[in-house]
Coordinates of C-alpha atoms in Angstrom, one line a residue:
X1321 CA 96.7 42.0 81.6
X1322 CA 93.9 41.3 79.1
X1323 CA 94.8 40.1 75.6
X1324 CA 92.3 40.0 72.7
X1325 CA 92.5 38.7 69.2
X1326 CA 90.1 39.6 66.4
X1327 CA 90.2 36.9 63.8
X1328 CA 88.8 38.7 60.8
X1329 CA 88.3 37.8 57.2
X1330 CA 91.0 40.2 55.9
X1331 CA 93.1 40.9 58.9
X1332 CA 93.9 39.4 62.3
X1333 CA 94.4 42.0 65.1
X1334 CA 95.6 41.7 68.6
X1335 CA 95.6 44.0 71.6
X1336 CA 97.0 43.9 75.2
X1337 CA 95.1 46.0 77.7
X1338 CA 95.1 46.8 81.4
X1339 CA 92.1 45.6 83.3
X1340 CA 90.8 49.2 83.1
X1341 CA 90.9 49.1 79.3
X1342 CA 94.1 51.1 78.6
X1343 CA 95.9 49.9 75.6
X1344 CA 99.4 48.5 76.2
X1345 CA 100.2 47.1 72.8
X1346 CA 98.4 46.5 69.5
X1347 CA 99.4 44.5 66.4
X1348 CA 97.8 43.3 63.2
X1349 CA 98.6 41.0 60.3
X1350 CA 96.9 40.0 57.1
X1351 CA 94.6 37.0 57.3
X1352 CA 95.9 34.0 55.3
X1353 CA 92.6 33.5 53.5
X1354 CA 91.4 29.9 53.1
X1355 CA 94.4 28.7 55.1
X1356 CA 93.1 27.4 58.4
X1357 CA 96.5 26.3 59.8
X1358 CA 98.1 29.5 58.6
X1359 CA 95.6 31.5 60.6
X1360 CA 96.3 29.6 63.7
X1361 CA 100.0 30.2 63.2
X1362 CA 99.5 34.0 62.8
X1363 CA 97.4 34.1 66.0
X1364 CA 100.1 32.3 68.0
X1365 CA 102.7 34.7 66.6
X1366 CA 100.6 37.8 67.4
X1367 CA 100.1 36.6 71.0
X1368 CA 103.8 35.9 71.5
X1369 CA 104.7 39.4 70.1
X1370 CA 102.1 41.1 72.2
X1371 CA 103.3 39.5 75.4
X1372 CA 106.9 40.2 74.6
X1373 CA 106.1 43.9 73.9
X1374 CA 103.9 44.2 77.0
X1375 CA 106.4 42.4 79.2
X1376 CA 104.1 39.8 80.7
X1377 CA 101.4 37.2 80.1
X1378 CA 97.6 37.8 80.2
X1379 CA 94.2 36.2 79.8
X1380 CA 93.3 35.5 76.2
X1381 CA 90.0 36.1 74.4
X1382 CA 89.4 35.5 70.7
X1383 CA 86.7 36.8 68.4
X1384 CA 86.0 34.7 65.3
X1385 CA 84.0 35.4 62.1
X1386 CA 81.4 32.8 63.0
X1387 CA 80.4 30.9 66.1
X1388 CA 80.8 27.5 67.8
X1389 CA 78.2 24.8 67.9
X1390 CA 77.2 24.7 71.6
X1391 CA 77.9 21.0 72.1
X1392 CA 80.6 19.9 69.6
X1393 CA 82.3 23.3 69.6
X1394 CA 82.9 23.0 65.9
X1395 CA 82.9 26.2 63.8
X1396 CA 79.5 27.2 62.2
X1397 CA 78.0 30.1 60.5
X1398 CA 81.4 31.5 59.5
X1399 CA 81.9 34.0 56.6
X1400 CA 85.5 32.7 56.6
X1401 CA 84.3 29.4 55.4
X1402 CA 87.6 27.6 56.1
X1403 CA 86.5 27.6 59.8
X1404 CA 83.3 25.6 59.1
X1405 CA 83.2 22.2 60.8
X1406 CA 86.7 22.7 62.4
X1407 CA 87.5 22.2 66.1
X1408 CA 88.4 25.9 66.3
X1409 CA 88.4 26.2 70.1
X1410 CA 90.4 23.0 70.6
X1411 CA 92.9 23.9 67.9
X1412 CA 93.5 27.4 69.3
X1413 CA 94.1 25.9 72.8
X1414 CA 96.6 23.5 71.3
X1415 CA 98.7 26.1 69.4
X1416 CA 98.5 28.6 72.2
X1417 CA 99.0 26.2 75.0
X1418 CA 96.6 27.8 77.4
X1419 CA 93.0 28.3 78.4
X1420 CA 91.1 30.7 76.1
X1421 CA 87.6 32.1 75.6
X1422 CA 86.2 32.2 72.0
X1423 CA 83.1 34.2 70.9
X1424 CA 81.6 35.5 67.7
X1425 CA 83.3 38.7 66.5
X1426 CA 80.0 40.7 66.4
X1427 CA 79.3 39.6 70.0
X1428 CA 82.8 41.0 70.9
X1429 CA 81.9 44.3 69.2
X1430 CA 78.6 44.5 71.2
X1431 CA 80.4 43.7 74.5
X1432 CA 83.1 46.2 73.8
X1433 CA 80.8 49.1 73.0
X1434 CA 78.5 48.1 75.9
X1435 CA 81.3 48.3 78.4
X1436 CA 83.0 51.5 77.5
X1437 CA 81.9 52.6 74.1
X1438 CA 78.8 54.0 72.4
X1439 CA 76.5 51.6 74.2
X1440 CA 77.8 52.4 77.7
X1441 CA 74.9 53.0 80.0
X1442 CA 72.4 51.2 77.8
X1443 CA 71.0 47.8 78.9
X1444 CA 70.3 46.2 75.5
X1445 CA 72.8 47.0 72.8
X1446 CA 72.4 45.7 69.3
X1447 CA 75.7 46.1 67.5
X1448 CA 75.7 45.9 63.7
X1449 CA 78.7 45.1 61.5
X1450 CA 78.4 46.5 57.9
X1451 CA 81.8 45.6 56.6
X1452 CA 83.2 42.9 54.3
X1453 CA 80.2 40.9 55.5
X1454 CA 77.2 41.9 57.6
X1455 CA 76.2 40.6 61.0
X1456 CA 75.3 41.7 64.5
X1457 CA 75.8 41.0 68.2
X1458 CA 73.6 41.6 71.2
X1459 CA 74.9 42.7 74.7
X1460 CA 72.6 42.7 77.7
X1461 CA 73.8 44.4 80.9
X1462 CA 77.3 44.7 79.4
X1463 CA 77.7 41.0 78.5
X1464 CA 77.2 39.3 75.1
X1465 CA 74.0 37.3 74.8
X1466 CA 74.2 34.0 72.9
X1467 CA 71.1 31.9 73.3
X1468 CA 70.9 28.1 73.5
X1469 CA 72.0 27.7 69.9
X1470 CA 74.8 30.2 70.0
X1471 CA 73.0 32.1 67.3
X1472 CA 71.8 35.3 68.9
X1473 CA 72.3 38.3 66.6
X1474 CA 72.7 36.4 63.4
X1475 CA 71.0 39.3 61.6
X1476 CA 73.1 39.0 58.5
X1477 CA 71.4 35.7 57.6
X1478 CA 67.8 36.8 57.9
X1479 CA 66.2 37.4 54.5
X1480 CA 65.7 41.0 53.3
X1481 CA 62.3 42.1 54.6
X1482 CA 59.6 43.3 52.2
X1483 CA 61.5 42.6 49.0
X1484 CA 60.3 44.0 45.7
X1485 CA 60.1 41.9 42.5
X1486 CA 63.7 42.9 41.5
X1487 CA 65.0 41.6 44.9
X1488 CA 63.6 38.1 44.5
X1489 CA 65.0 35.5 45.0
X1490 CA 68.1 37.4 45.9
X1491 CA 71.8 36.7 45.4
X1492 CA 73.1 33.2 46.6
X1493 CA 74.8 33.4 50.0
X1494 CA 77.7 31.2 51.2
X1495 CA 75.3 29.8 53.8
X1496 CA 73.3 28.1 51.1
X1497 CA 70.3 30.4 51.1
X1498 CA 69.4 33.3 48.9
X1499 CA 68.8 37.0 49.7
X1500 CA 70.4 37.1 53.1
X1501 CA 70.9 40.6 54.6
X1502 CA 74.6 40.1 54.1
X1503 CA 74.2 39.9 50.4
X1504 CA 72.4 43.3 50.4
X1505 CA 74.1 45.5 53.0
X1506 CA 77.7 44.5 53.3
X1507 CA 80.4 46.7 51.8
X1508 CA 80.9 44.2 49.0
X1509 CA 77.1 44.2 48.3
X1510 CA 77.1 48.0 48.0
X1511 CA 79.9 47.9 45.5
X1512 CA 78.3 45.1 43.5
X1513 CA 75.0 46.9 43.3
X1514 CA 76.8 49.9 41.8
X1515 CA 78.6 47.8 39.3
X1516 CA 75.4 46.2 38.1
X1517 CA 74.2 49.6 36.9
X1518 CA 77.6 51.3 36.0
X1519 CA 78.5 52.1 32.4
X1520 CA 79.8 49.1 30.5
X1521 CA 83.2 50.7 29.9
X1522 CA 84.0 51.2 33.5
X1523 CA 86.9 49.2 34.9
X1524 CA 85.6 47.2 38.0
X1525 CA 89.0 47.3 39.5
X1526 CA 88.8 51.0 39.9
X1527 CA 85.5 51.0 41.8
X1528 CA 85.5 51.1 45.6
X1529 CA 82.8 51.7 48.2
X1530 CA 84.6 54.9 49.4
X1531 CA 84.8 56.1 45.8
X1532 CA 81.1 55.6 45.3
X1533 CA 80.4 57.6 48.4
X1534 CA 82.7 60.4 47.3
X1535 CA 81.0 60.5 43.9
X1536 CA 77.6 60.7 45.7
X1537 CA 78.8 63.7 47.6
X1538 CA 79.9 65.3 44.3
X1539 CA 76.4 64.9 43.0
X1540 CA 76.7 61.8 40.8
X1541 CA 73.2 60.6 40.2
X1542 CA 73.9 56.8 40.0
X1543 CA 75.9 56.9 43.2
X1544 CA 73.2 58.8 45.0
X1545 CA 70.5 56.3 43.9
X1546 CA 72.6 53.3 45.0
X1547 CA 73.2 54.9 48.4
X1548 CA 69.5 55.6 48.8
X1549 CA 68.7 52.0 48.0
X1550 CA 71.4 50.8 50.4
X1551 CA 70.0 52.8 53.3
X1552 CA 66.5 51.6 52.5
X1553 CA 67.7 48.0 52.7
X1554 CA 69.5 48.5 56.0
X1555 CA 66.4 50.2 57.4
X1556 CA 64.2 47.3 56.4
X1557 CA 66.5 44.8 58.0
X1558 CA 66.7 46.8 61.3
X1559 CA 63.0 47.4 61.4
X1560 CA 62.5 43.7 62.3
X1561 CA 65.0 44.1 65.1
X1562 CA 63.0 47.0 66.5
X1563 CA 59.7 45.1 66.2
X1564 CA 61.1 41.9 67.9
X1565 CA 63.6 43.2 70.4
X1566 CA 63.4 47.0 70.5
X1567 CA 67.0 47.5 71.7
X1568 CA 68.0 50.5 73.7
X1569 CA 70.6 51.5 71.1
X1570 CA 72.0 50.5 67.7
X1571 CA 75.8 50.7 67.5
X1572 CA 77.2 50.5 64.0
X1573 CA 80.6 49.1 63.1
X1574 CA 82.4 48.0 59.9
X1575 CA 83.6 50.1 57.0
X1576 CA 80.2 51.3 55.9
X1577 CA 79.5 52.6 59.4
X1578 CA 82.1 55.3 58.7
X1579 CA 79.8 57.0 56.2
X1580 CA 78.5 60.1 58.0
X1581 CA 75.3 60.2 55.9
X1582 CA 74.2 56.9 57.4
X1583 CA 73.4 58.6 60.7
X1584 CA 71.5 61.4 58.9
X1585 CA 69.5 59.2 56.5
X1586 CA 68.9 56.0 58.3
X1587 CA 66.7 57.0 61.2
X1588 CA 64.0 58.6 59.1
X1589 CA 63.8 55.7 56.7
X1590 CA 63.8 53.1 59.5
X1591 CA 60.9 54.9 61.2
X1592 CA 58.8 54.3 58.0
X1593 CA 59.1 50.5 58.4
X1594 CA 58.6 49.9 62.1
X1595 CA 55.3 48.7 63.5
X1596 CA 55.5 51.4 66.2
X1597 CA 54.3 54.8 65.2
X1598 CA 57.3 56.4 67.0
X1599 CA 61.0 55.6 66.6
X1600 CA 63.4 57.1 69.2
X1601 CA 66.2 54.6 69.2
X1602 CA 69.6 56.2 69.0
X1603 CA 71.9 55.0 66.2
X1604 CA 75.6 55.7 66.9
X1605 CA 78.9 54.8 65.4
X1606 CA 81.1 52.5 67.4
X1607 CA 83.4 54.6 69.6
X1608 CA 86.3 52.3 69.3
X1609 CA 86.0 51.9 65.6
X1610 CA 88.0 49.1 64.1
X1611 CA 89.3 48.3 67.6
X1612 CA 85.9 47.4 69.1
X1613 CA 86.1 43.7 68.1
X1614 CA 89.5 43.2 69.5
X1615 CA 88.8 45.1 72.7
X1616 CA 85.6 43.0 73.2
X1617 CA 87.6 39.8 72.8
X1618 CA 89.9 41.0 75.6
X1619 CA 86.9 41.8 77.7
X1620 CA 85.7 38.2 77.5
X1621 CA 87.7 37.5 80.7
X1622 CA 86.3 40.5 82.6

């Protein structure tokens, strides 16, 4: 049996699968934000419940919202900042009492979709997360690619390409820089961009990304303009990936990937920014949706 845990910023999800990828059990819990020890306890509890429900033990892979420094194995580059500098791998082994494999959550998404999802049959898969944060993972030949710095696919912390004057220097990012892609194309950034231009009397608590999308579909001009600008920024960011890597497919995950218009609008805009005069790369939604990351974590032992 294969067990996977997706340690996300808002929820922690677990799955138990057969070696062929058939789901046996699946559970989730809210993430105790800014509570590192609380997160470890939730993960241990989920694993125990999964194995009890499945009636056996299994290998255990864990996807985290960041990565591990290759030598010290301390947490780095984590949007869940309470992982930074922590001995994440060692602490997980301690509370779980077994051998584990730990990888970046976007790498788990890429591996999952490359094995039996939207990227199956493609050699180089670039998997993009457009959710609470923004990032990416790369799979080559069905396996996650990391690089010597364990930083492959850190697309969310590249600067927005070709910024105009209104986009400089950009919003501060938790990583210490300004104008990272994550600050422009995450779901939170999409909502924040709308609020910057919304009427002064609007209650921010009532504004959600799905609500903005629905207003766009109903013909609201501001919502439409915000969406067009969002797509343009995603396109600029991905154009550099095409120029440098030219992956065989883009697989999109995260909440913003569920917007149907993304797959209609993005290819044409992206083609305007690439160096190549042609752009034929397929852009597809993750087949396994919100389960891609947790399935990819389970596949770490395959």
